[in-house]
PDB file of C-alpha atoms in Angstrom:
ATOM      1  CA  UNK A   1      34.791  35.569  23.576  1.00 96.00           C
ATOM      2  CA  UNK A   2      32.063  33.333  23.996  1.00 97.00           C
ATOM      3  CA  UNK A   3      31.231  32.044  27.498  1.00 98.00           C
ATOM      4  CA  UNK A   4      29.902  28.583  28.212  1.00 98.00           C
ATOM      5  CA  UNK A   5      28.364  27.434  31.252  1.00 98.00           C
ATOM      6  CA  UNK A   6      27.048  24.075  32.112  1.00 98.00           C
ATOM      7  CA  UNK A   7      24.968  22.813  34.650  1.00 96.00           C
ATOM      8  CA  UNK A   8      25.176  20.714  37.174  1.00 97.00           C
ATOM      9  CA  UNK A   9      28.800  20.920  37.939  1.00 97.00           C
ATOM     10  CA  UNK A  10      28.118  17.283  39.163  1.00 98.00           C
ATOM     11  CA  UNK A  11      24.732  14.193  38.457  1.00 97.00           C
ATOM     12  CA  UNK A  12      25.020  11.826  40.616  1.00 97.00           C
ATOM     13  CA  UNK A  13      22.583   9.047  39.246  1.00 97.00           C
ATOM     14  CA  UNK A  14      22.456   4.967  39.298  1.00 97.00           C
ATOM     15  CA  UNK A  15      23.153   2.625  35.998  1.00 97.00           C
ATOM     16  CA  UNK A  16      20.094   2.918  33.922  1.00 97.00           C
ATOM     17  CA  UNK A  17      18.503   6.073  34.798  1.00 97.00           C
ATOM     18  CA  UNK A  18      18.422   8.869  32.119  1.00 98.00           C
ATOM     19  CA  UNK A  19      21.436  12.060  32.241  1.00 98.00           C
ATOM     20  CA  UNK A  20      20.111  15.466  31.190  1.00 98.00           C
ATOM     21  CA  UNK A  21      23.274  18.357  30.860  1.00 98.00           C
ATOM     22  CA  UNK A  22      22.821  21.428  30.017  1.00 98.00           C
ATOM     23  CA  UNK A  23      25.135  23.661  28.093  1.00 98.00           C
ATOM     24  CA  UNK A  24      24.160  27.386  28.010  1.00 98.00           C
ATOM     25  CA  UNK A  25      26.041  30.142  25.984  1.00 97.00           C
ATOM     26  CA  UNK A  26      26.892  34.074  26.476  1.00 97.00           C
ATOM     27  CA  UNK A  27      25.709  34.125  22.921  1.00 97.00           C
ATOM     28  CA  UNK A  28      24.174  32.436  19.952  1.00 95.00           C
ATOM     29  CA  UNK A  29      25.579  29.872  18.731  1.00 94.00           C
ATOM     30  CA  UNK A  30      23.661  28.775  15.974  1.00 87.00           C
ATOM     31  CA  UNK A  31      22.361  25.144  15.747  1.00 80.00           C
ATOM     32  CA  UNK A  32      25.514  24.416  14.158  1.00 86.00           C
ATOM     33  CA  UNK A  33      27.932  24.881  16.075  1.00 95.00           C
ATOM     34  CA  UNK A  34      28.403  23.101  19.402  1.00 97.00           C
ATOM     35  CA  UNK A  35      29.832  19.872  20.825  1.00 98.00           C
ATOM     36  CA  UNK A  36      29.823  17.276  23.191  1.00 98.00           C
ATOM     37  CA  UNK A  37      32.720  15.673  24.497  1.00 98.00           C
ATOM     38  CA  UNK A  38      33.124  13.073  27.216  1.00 98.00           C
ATOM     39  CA  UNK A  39      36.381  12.888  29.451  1.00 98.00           C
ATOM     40  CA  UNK A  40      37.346   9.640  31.688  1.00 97.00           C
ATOM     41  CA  UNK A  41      39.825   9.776  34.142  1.00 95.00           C
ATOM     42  CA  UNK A  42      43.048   9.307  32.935  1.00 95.00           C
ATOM     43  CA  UNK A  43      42.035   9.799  29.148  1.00 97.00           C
ATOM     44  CA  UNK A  44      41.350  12.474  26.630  1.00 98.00           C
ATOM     45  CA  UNK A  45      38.378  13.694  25.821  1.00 98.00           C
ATOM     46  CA  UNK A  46      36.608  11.405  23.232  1.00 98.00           C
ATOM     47  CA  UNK A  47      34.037  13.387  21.094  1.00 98.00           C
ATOM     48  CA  UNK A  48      30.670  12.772  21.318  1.00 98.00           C
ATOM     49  CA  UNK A  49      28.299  15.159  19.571  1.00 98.00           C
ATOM     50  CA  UNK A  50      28.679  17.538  16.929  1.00 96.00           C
ATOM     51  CA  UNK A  51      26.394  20.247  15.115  1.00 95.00           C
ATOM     52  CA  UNK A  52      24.662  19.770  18.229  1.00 96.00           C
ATOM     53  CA  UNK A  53      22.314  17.072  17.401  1.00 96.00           C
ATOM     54  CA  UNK A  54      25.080  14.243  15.356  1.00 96.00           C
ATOM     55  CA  UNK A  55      26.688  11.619  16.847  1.00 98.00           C
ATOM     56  CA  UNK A  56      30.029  10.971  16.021  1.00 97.00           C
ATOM     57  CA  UNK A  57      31.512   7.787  14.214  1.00 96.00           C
ATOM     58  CA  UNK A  58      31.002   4.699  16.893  1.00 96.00           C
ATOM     59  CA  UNK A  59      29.259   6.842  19.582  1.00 98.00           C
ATOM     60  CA  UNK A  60      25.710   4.411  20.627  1.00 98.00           C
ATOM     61  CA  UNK A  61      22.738   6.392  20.104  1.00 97.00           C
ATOM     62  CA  UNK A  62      21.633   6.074  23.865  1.00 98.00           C
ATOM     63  CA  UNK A  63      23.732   9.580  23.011  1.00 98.00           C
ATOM     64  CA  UNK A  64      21.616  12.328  21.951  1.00 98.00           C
ATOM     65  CA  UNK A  65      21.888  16.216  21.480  1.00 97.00           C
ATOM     66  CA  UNK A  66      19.684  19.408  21.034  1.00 96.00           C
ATOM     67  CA  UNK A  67      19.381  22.793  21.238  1.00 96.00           C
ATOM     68  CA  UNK A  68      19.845  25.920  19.682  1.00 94.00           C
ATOM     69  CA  UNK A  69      20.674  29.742  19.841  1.00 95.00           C
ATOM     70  CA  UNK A  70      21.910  29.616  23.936  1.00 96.00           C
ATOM     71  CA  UNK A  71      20.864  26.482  24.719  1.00 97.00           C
ATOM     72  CA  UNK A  72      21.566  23.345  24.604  1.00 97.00           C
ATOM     73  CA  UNK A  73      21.529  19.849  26.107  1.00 98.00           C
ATOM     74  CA  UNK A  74      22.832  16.387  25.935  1.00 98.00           C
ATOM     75  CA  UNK A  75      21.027  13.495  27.017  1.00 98.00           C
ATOM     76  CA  UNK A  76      22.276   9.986  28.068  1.00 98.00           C
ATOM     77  CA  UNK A  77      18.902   8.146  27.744  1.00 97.00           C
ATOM     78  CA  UNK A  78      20.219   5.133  30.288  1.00 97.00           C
ATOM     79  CA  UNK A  79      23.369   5.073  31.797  1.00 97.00           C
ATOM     80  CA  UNK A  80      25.980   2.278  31.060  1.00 97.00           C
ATOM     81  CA  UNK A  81      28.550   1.827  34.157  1.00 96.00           C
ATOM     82  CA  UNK A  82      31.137   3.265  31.487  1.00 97.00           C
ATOM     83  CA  UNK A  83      29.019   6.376  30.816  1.00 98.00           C
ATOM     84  CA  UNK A  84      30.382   7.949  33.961  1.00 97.00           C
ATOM     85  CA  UNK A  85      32.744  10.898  32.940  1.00 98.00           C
ATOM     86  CA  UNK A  86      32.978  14.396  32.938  1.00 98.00           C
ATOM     87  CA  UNK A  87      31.101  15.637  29.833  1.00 98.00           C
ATOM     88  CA  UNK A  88      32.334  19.119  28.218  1.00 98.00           C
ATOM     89  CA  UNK A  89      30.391  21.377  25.652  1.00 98.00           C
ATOM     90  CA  UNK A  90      32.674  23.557  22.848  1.00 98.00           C
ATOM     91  CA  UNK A  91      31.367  26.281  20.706  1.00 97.00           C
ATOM     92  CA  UNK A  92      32.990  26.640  17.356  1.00 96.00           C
ATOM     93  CA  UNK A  93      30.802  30.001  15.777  1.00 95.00           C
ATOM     94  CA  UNK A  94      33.915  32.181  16.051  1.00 94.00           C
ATOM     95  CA  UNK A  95      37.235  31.922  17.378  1.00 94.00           C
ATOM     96  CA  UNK A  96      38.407  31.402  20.202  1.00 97.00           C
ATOM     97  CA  UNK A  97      36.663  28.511  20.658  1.00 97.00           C
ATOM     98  CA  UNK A  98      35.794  27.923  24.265  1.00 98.00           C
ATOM     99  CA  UNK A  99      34.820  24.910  26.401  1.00 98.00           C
ATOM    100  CA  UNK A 100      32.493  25.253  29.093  1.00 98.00           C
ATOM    101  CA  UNK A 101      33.569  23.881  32.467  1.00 98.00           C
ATOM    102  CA  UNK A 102      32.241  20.355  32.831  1.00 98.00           C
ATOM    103  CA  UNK A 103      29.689  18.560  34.277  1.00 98.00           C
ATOM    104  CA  UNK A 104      30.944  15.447  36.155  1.00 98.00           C
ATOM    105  CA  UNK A 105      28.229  12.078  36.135  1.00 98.00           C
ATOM    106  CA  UNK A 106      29.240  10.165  38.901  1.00 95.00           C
ATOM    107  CA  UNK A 107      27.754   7.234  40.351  1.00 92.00           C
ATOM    108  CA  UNK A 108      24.630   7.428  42.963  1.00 91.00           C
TER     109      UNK A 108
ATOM    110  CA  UNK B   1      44.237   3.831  11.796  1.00 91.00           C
ATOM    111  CA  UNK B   2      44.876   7.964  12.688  1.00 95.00           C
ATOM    112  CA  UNK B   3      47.227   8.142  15.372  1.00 97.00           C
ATOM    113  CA  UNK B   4      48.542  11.391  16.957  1.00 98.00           C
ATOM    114  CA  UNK B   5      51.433  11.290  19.852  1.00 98.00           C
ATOM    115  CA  UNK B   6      53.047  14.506  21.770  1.00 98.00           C
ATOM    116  CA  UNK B   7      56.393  14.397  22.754  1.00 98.00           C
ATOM    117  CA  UNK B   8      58.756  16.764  24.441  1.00 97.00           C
ATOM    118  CA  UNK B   9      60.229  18.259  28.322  1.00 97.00           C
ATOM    119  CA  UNK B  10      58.152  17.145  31.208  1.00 96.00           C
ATOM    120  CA  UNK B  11      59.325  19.564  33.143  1.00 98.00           C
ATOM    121  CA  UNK B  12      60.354  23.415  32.165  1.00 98.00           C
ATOM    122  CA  UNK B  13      61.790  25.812  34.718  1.00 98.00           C
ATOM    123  CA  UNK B  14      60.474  29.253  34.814  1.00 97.00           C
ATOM    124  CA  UNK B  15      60.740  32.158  32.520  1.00 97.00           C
ATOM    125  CA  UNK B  16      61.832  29.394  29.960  1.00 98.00           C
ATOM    126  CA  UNK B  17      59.982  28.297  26.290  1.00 98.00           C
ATOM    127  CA  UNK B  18      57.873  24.918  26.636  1.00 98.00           C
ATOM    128  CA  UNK B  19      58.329  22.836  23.415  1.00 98.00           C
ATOM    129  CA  UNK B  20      56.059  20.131  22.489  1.00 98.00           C
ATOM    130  CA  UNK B  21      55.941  18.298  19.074  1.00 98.00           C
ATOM    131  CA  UNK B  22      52.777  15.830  17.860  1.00 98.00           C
ATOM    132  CA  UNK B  23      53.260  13.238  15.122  1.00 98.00           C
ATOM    133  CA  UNK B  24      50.841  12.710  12.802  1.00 98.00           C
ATOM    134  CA  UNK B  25      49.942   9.079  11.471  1.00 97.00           C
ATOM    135  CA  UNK B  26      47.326   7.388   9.133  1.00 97.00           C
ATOM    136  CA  UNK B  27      46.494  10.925   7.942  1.00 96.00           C
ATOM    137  CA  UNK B  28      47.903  13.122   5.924  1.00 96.00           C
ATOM    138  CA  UNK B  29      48.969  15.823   7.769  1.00 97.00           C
ATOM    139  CA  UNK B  30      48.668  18.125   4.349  1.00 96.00           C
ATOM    140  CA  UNK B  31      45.353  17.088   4.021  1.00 94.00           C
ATOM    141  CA  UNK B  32      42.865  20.185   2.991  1.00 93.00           C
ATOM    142  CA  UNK B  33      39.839  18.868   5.032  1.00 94.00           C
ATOM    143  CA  UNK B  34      41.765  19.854   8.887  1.00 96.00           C
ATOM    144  CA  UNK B  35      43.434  21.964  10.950  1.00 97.00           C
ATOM    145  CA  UNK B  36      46.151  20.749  13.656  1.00 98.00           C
ATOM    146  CA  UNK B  37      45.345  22.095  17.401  1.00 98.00           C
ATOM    147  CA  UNK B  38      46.851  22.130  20.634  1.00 98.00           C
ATOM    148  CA  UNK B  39      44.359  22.136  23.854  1.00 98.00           C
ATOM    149  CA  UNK B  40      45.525  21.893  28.069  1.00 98.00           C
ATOM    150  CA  UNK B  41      44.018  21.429  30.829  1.00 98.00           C
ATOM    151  CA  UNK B  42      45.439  22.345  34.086  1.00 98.00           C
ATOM    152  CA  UNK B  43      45.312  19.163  36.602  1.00 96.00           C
ATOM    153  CA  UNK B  44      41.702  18.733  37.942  1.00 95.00           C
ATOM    154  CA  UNK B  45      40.614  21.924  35.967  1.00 97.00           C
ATOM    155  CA  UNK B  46      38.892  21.920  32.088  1.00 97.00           C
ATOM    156  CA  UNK B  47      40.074  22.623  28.869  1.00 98.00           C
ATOM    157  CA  UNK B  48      41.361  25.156  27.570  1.00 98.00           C
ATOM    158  CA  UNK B  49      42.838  26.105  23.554  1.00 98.00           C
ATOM    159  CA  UNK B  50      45.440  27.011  22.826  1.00 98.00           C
ATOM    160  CA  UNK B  51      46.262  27.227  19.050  1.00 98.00           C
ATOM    161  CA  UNK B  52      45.270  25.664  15.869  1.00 98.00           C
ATOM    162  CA  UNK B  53      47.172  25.623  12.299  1.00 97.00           C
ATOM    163  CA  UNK B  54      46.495  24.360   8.966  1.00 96.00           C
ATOM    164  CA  UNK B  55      49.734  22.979   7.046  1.00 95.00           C
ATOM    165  CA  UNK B  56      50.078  25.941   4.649  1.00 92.00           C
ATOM    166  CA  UNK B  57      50.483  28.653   7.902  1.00 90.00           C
ATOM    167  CA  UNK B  58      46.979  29.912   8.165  1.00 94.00           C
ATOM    168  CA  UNK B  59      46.320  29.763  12.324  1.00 96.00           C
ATOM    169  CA  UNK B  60      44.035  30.949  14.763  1.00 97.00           C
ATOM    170  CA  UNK B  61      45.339  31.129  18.446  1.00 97.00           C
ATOM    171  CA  UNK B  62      43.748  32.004  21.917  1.00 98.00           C
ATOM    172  CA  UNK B  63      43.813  35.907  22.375  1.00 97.00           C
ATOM    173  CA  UNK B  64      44.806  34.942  26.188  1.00 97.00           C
ATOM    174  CA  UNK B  65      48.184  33.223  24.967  1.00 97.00           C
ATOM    175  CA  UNK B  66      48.710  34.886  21.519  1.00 96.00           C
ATOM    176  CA  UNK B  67      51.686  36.585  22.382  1.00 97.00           C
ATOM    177  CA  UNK B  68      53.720  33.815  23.840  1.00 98.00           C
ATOM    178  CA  UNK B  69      52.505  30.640  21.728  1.00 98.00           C
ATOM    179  CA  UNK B  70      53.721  29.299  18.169  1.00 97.00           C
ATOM    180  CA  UNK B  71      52.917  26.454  16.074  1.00 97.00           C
ATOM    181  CA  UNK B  72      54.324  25.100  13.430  1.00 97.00           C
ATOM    182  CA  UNK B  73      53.599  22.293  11.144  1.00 97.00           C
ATOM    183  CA  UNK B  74      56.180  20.612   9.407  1.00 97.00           C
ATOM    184  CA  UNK B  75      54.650  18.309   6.742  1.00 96.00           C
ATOM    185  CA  UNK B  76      58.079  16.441   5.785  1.00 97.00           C
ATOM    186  CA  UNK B  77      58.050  14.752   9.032  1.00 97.00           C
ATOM    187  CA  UNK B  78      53.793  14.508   9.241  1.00 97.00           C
ATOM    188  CA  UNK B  79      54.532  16.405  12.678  1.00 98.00           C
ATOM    189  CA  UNK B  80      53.178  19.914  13.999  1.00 98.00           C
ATOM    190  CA  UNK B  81      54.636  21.721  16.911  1.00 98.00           C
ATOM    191  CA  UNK B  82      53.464  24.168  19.597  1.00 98.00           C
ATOM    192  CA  UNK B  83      56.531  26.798  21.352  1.00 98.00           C
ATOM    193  CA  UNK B  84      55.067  28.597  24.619  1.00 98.00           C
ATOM    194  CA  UNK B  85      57.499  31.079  26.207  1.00 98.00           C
ATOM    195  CA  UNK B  86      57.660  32.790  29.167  1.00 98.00           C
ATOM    196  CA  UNK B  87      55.811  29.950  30.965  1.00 98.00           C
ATOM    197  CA  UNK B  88      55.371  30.236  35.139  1.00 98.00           C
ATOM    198  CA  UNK B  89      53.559  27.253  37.219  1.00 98.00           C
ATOM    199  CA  UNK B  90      50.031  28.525  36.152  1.00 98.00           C
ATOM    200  CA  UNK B  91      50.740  27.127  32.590  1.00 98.00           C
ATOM    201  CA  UNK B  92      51.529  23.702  34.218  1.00 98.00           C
ATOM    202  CA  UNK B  93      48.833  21.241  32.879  1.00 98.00           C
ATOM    203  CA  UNK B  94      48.573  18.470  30.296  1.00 98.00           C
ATOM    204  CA  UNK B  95      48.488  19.651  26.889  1.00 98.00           C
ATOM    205  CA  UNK B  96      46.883  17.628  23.905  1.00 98.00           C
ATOM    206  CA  UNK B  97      47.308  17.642  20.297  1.00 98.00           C
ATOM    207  CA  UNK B  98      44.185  17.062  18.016  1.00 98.00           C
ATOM    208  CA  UNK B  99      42.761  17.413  14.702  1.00 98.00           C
ATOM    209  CA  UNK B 100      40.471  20.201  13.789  1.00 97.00           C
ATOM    210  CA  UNK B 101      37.830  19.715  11.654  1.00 96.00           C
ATOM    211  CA  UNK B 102      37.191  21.999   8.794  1.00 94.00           C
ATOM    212  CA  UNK B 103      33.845  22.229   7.289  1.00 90.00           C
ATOM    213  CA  UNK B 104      33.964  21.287   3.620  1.00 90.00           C
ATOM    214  CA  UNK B 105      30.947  21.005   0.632  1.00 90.00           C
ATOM    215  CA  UNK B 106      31.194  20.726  -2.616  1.00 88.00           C
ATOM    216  CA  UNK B 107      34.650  20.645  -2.931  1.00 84.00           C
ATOM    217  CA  UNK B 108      35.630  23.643  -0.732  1.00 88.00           C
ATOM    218  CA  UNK B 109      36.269  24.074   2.976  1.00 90.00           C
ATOM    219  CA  UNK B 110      35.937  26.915   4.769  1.00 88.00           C
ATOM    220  CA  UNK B 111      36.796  28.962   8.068  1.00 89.00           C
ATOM    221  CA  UNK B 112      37.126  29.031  10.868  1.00 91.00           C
ATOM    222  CA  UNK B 113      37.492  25.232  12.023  1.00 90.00           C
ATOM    223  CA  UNK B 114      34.933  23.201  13.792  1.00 94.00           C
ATOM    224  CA  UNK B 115      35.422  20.628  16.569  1.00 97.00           C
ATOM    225  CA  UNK B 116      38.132  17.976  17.249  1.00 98.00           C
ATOM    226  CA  UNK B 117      37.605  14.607  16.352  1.00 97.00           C
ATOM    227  CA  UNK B 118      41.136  13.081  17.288  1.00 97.00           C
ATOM    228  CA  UNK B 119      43.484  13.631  20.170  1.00 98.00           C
ATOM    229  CA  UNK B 120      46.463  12.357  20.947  1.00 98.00           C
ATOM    230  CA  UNK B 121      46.752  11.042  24.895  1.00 98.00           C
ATOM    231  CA  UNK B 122      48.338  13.786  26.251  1.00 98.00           C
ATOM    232  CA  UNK B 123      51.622  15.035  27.701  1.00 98.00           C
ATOM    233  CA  UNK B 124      51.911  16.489  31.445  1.00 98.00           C
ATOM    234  CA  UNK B 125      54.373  19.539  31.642  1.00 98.00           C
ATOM    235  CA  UNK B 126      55.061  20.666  34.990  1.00 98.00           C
ATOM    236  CA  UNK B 127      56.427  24.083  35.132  1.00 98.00           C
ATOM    237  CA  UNK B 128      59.280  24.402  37.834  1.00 97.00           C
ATOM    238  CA  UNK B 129      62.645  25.243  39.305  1.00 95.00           C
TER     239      UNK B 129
END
């Protein structure tokens, strides 16, 4: 089983400033095969990022991913007051496919 | 406009089989380009698979839960299903259905699946006496 870790556990940051997450992996995952996903309270997650580096359908391309092999990283170039979530990664190389624990953006 | 909604017990006592259904809409649910997956997450915790199915039977499921989980897809009623048995409080959490993306080229698709792109809002099931 792959294992994902992601770091912080929590960003705290102000509207506007730039979000860097990180998203490392036990093992390779390819280029391919990771995404992003962003959970508000109360909701389920919405995906963000797939392949690593696309944007899903509707997602504003303040959004970005990159990475490859281990690691990876999504950036939110300026924070919109709605941007605050908790943000998961997901490997999909080989089942079972595995989430890493979170990394919550709350406001500074 | 795709649509899926779980449905079942809130609350299952001990020892006894959790039953959840999802219902499909604005996709077919026989389509060739997805699978159908179920995914919890304990309160204030992550995520966590479960299961995922394609509508002809071929499934993958999480090694951790193999031996108690089932799903099911029924495609006369556009609905899949997921049976966990044996449940105790630490499978208390809100479970999701979504749709699992299969990669497809030229005409073919292939396996495993790839991310989730829909999920339903979710369903809390509190396991208790």
């Amino acid at each position: 089983e792959i294992v994902l870790t992601q770091s912080p556990g929590t960003l705290s940051l102000s509207p506007g400033e730039r979000a860097t997450l990180s998203c490392r992996a036990s093992q390779s995952v390819s280029s391919r095969y990771l995404a992003w996903y962003q959970q508000k309270p109360g909701q389920a997650p919405r995906l963000l990022i797939y392949g690593a580096s696309s944007r899903a359908t509707g997602i504003p391309d303040r959004f970005s991913g990159s990475g490859s092999g281990t690691d990876f990283t999504l950036t939110i170039s300026r924070l919109e007051p709605e941007d605050f979530a908790v943000y998961y990664c997901q490997q999909y190389v080989s089942s079972p496919f595995t989430f890493g624990p979170g990394t919550k953006v709350d406001i500074k | 406009q795709l649509q899926l909604q779980e449905s079942g017990p809130g609350l299952v006592k001990p020892s006894e089989t959790l039953s959840l259904t999802c219902t499909v809409s604005g996709v077919s649910i026989s389509s060739s380009f997805y699978y159908w997956g179920w995914i919890r997450q304990p309160p204030g915790k992550g995520l966590e698979w479960i299961g995922s199915m394609y509508y002809s039977g071929s499934s993958y499921y999480n090694p951790s839960l193999k031996s108690r989980v089932t799903i099911s897809v029924d495609t006369s009623k556009s609905q899949f299903s997921l049976k966990l048995s044996f449940v105790t409080a630490a499978d208390t959490a809100l479970y999701y259905c979504a749709r699992h993306i299969r990669y497809c080229s030229g005409g073919r698709c292939g396996d495993p699946p790839y991310y989730f792109d829909y999920w339903g809002q979710g369903t809390l099931v509190t396991v208790s006496s």
